[in-house]
PDB file of C-alpha atoms in Angstrom:
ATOM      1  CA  UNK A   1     135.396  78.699  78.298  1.00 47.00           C
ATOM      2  CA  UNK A   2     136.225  81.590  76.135  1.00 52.00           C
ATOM      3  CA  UNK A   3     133.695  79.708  73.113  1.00 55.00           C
ATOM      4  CA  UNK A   4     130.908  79.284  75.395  1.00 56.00           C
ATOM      5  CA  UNK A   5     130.122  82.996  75.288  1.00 57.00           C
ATOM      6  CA  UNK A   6     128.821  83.567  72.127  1.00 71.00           C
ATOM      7  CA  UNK A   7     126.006  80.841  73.074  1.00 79.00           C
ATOM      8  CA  UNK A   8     124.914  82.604  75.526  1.00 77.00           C
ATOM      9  CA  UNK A   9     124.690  85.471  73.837  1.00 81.00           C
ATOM     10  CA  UNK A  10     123.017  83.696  71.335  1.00 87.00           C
ATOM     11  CA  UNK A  11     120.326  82.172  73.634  1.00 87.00           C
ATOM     12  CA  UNK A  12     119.873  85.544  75.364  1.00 86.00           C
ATOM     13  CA  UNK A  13     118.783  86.825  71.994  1.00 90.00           C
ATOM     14  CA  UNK A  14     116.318  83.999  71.740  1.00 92.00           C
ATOM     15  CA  UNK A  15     115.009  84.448  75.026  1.00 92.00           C
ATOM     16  CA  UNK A  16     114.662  88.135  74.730  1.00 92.00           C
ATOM     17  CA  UNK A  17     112.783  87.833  71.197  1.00 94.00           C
ATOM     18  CA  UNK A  18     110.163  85.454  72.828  1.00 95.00           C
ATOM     19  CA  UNK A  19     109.894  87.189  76.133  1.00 94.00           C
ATOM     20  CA  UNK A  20     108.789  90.341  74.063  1.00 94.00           C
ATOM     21  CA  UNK A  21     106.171  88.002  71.952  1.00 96.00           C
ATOM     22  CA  UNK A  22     105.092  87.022  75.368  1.00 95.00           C
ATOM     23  CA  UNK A  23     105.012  90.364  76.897  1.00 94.00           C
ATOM     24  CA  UNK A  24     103.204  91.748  74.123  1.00 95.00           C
ATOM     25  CA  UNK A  25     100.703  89.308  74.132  1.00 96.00           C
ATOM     26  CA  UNK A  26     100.792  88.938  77.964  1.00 94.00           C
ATOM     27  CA  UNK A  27     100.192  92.946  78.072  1.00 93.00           C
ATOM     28  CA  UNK A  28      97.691  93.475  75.460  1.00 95.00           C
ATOM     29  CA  UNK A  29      95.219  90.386  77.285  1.00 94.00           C
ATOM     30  CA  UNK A  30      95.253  92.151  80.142  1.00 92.00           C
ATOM     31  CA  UNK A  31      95.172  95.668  79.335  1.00 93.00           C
ATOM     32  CA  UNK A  32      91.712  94.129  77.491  1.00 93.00           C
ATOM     33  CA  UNK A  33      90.459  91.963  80.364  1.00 93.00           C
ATOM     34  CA  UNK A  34      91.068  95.686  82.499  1.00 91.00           C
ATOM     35  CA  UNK A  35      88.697  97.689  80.540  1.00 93.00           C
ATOM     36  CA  UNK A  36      85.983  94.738  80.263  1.00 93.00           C
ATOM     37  CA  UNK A  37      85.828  94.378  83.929  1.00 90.00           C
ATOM     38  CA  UNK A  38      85.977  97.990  84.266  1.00 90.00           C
ATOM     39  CA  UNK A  39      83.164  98.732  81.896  1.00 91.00           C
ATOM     40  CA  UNK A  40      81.283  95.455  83.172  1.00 88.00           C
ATOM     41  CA  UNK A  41      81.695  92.936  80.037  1.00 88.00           C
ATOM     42  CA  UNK A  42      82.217  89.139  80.358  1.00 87.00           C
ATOM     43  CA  UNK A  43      82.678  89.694  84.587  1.00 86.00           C
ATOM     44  CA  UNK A  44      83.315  86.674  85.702  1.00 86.00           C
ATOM     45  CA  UNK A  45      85.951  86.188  83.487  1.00 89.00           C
ATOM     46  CA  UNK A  46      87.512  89.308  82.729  1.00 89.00           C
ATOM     47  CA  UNK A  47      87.696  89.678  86.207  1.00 87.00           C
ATOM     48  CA  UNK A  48      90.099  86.023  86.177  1.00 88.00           C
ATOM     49  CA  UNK A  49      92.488  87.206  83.292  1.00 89.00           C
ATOM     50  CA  UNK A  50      93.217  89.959  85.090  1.00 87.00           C
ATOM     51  CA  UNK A  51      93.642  89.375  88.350  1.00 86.00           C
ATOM     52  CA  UNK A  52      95.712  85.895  87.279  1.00 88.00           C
ATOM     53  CA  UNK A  53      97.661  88.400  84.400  1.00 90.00           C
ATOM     54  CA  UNK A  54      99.531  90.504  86.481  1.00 89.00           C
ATOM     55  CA  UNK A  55     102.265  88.454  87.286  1.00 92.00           C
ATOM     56  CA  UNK A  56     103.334  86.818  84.196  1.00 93.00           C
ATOM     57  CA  UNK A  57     102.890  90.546  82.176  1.00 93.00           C
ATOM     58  CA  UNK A  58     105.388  91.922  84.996  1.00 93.00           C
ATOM     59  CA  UNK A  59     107.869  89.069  84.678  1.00 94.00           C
ATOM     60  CA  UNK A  60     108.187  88.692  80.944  1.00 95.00           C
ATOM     61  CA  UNK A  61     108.668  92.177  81.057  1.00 94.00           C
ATOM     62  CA  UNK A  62     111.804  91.977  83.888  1.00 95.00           C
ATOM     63  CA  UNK A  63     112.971  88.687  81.397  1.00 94.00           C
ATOM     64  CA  UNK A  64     113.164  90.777  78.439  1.00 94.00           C
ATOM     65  CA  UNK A  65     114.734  94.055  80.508  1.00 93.00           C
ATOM     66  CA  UNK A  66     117.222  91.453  82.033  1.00 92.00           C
ATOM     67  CA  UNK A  67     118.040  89.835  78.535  1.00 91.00           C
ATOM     68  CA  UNK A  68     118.541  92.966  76.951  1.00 91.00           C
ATOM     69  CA  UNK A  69     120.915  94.312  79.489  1.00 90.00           C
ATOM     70  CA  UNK A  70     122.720  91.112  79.000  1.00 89.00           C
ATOM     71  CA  UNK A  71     123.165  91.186  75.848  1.00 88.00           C
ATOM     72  CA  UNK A  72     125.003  94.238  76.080  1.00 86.00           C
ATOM     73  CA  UNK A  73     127.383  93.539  78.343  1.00 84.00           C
ATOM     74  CA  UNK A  74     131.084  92.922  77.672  1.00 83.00           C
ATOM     75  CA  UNK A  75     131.743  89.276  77.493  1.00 78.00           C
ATOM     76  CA  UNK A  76     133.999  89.391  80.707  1.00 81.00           C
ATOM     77  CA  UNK A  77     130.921  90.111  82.866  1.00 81.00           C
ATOM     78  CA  UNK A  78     128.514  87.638  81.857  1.00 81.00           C
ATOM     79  CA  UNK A  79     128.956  84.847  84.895  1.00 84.00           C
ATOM     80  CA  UNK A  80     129.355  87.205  87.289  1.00 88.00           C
ATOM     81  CA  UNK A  81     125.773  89.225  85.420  1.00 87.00           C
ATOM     82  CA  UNK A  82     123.813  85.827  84.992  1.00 87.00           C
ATOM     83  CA  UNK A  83     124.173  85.172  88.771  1.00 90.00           C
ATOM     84  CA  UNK A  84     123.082  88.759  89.292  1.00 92.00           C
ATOM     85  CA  UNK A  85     120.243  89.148  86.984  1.00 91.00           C
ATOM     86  CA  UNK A  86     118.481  85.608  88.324  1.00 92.00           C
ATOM     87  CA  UNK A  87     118.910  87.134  91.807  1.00 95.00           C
ATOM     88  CA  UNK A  88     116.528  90.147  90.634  1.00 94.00           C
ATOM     89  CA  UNK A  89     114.741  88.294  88.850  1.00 94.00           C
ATOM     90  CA  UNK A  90     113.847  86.186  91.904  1.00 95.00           C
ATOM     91  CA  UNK A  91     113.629  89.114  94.157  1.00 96.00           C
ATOM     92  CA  UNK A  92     111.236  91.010  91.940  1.00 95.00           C
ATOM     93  CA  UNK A  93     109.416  87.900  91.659  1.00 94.00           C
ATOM     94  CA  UNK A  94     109.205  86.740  95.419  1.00 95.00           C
ATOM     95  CA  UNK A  95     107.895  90.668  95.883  1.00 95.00           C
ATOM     96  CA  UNK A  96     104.910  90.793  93.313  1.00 92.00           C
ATOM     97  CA  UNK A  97     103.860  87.301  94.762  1.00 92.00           C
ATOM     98  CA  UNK A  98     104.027  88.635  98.143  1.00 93.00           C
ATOM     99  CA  UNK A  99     101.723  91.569  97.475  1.00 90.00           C
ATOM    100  CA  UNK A 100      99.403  89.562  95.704  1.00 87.00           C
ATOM    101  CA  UNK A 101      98.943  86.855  98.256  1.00 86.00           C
ATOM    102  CA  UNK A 102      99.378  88.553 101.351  1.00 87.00           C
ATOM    103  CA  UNK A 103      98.459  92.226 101.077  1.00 84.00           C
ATOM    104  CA  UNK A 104      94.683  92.859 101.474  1.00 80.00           C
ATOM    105  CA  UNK A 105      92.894  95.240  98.817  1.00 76.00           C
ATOM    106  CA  UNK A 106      91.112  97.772  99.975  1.00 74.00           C
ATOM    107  CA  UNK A 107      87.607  98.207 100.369  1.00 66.00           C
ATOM    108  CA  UNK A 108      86.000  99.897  97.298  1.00 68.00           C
ATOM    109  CA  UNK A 109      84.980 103.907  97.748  1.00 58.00           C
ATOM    110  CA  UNK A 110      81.041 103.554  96.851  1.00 54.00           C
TER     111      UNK A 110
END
């Protein structure tokens, strides 16, 4: 059990390096697709990117905070933190698509 540690550790790594490719990428589209629909470019689908962006930007973001906690942790810990880091991982995720889906915006000002 004691050699299956450093794998993990090894495929946290990986996961953290592409989670902050993704995030990156992920962040920058719709920090874009924000400030067209905001300034009235490409509407119809700036408006798409980011209302559909939101929820992968937030959860590559919670993958790479999770991974890099993870990584730091004393090899001792790591069951007992992979069982804990998928829970808030699921929680966090369960919560954005709840306020997505089922929380009404409001009603714009003008």
């Amino acid at each position: 059990m004691e050699a299956l540690y450093p794998e993990c550790v090894k495929t946290a790594e990986n996961i953290k390096k592409v989670a902050l490719i993704l995030f990156l990428i992920l962040g920058l589209s719709h920090i874009l697709s924000g400030l067209s629909f905001s300034n009235n470019y490409f509407l119809p689908l700036s408006l798409i990117i980011n209302r559909s962006l939101d929820i992968p930007f937030a959860m590559t973001a919670v993958v790479y905070g999770l991974a890099s906690m993870y990584t730091g942790l004393p090899e001792k810990s790591h069951k007992l933190a992979s069982i804990a880091f998928a829970a808030i991982a699921l929680l966090i995720f369960v919560a954005l698509v709840y306020i997505n889906f089922f929380i009404k915006d409001k009603a714009p000002l003008a």
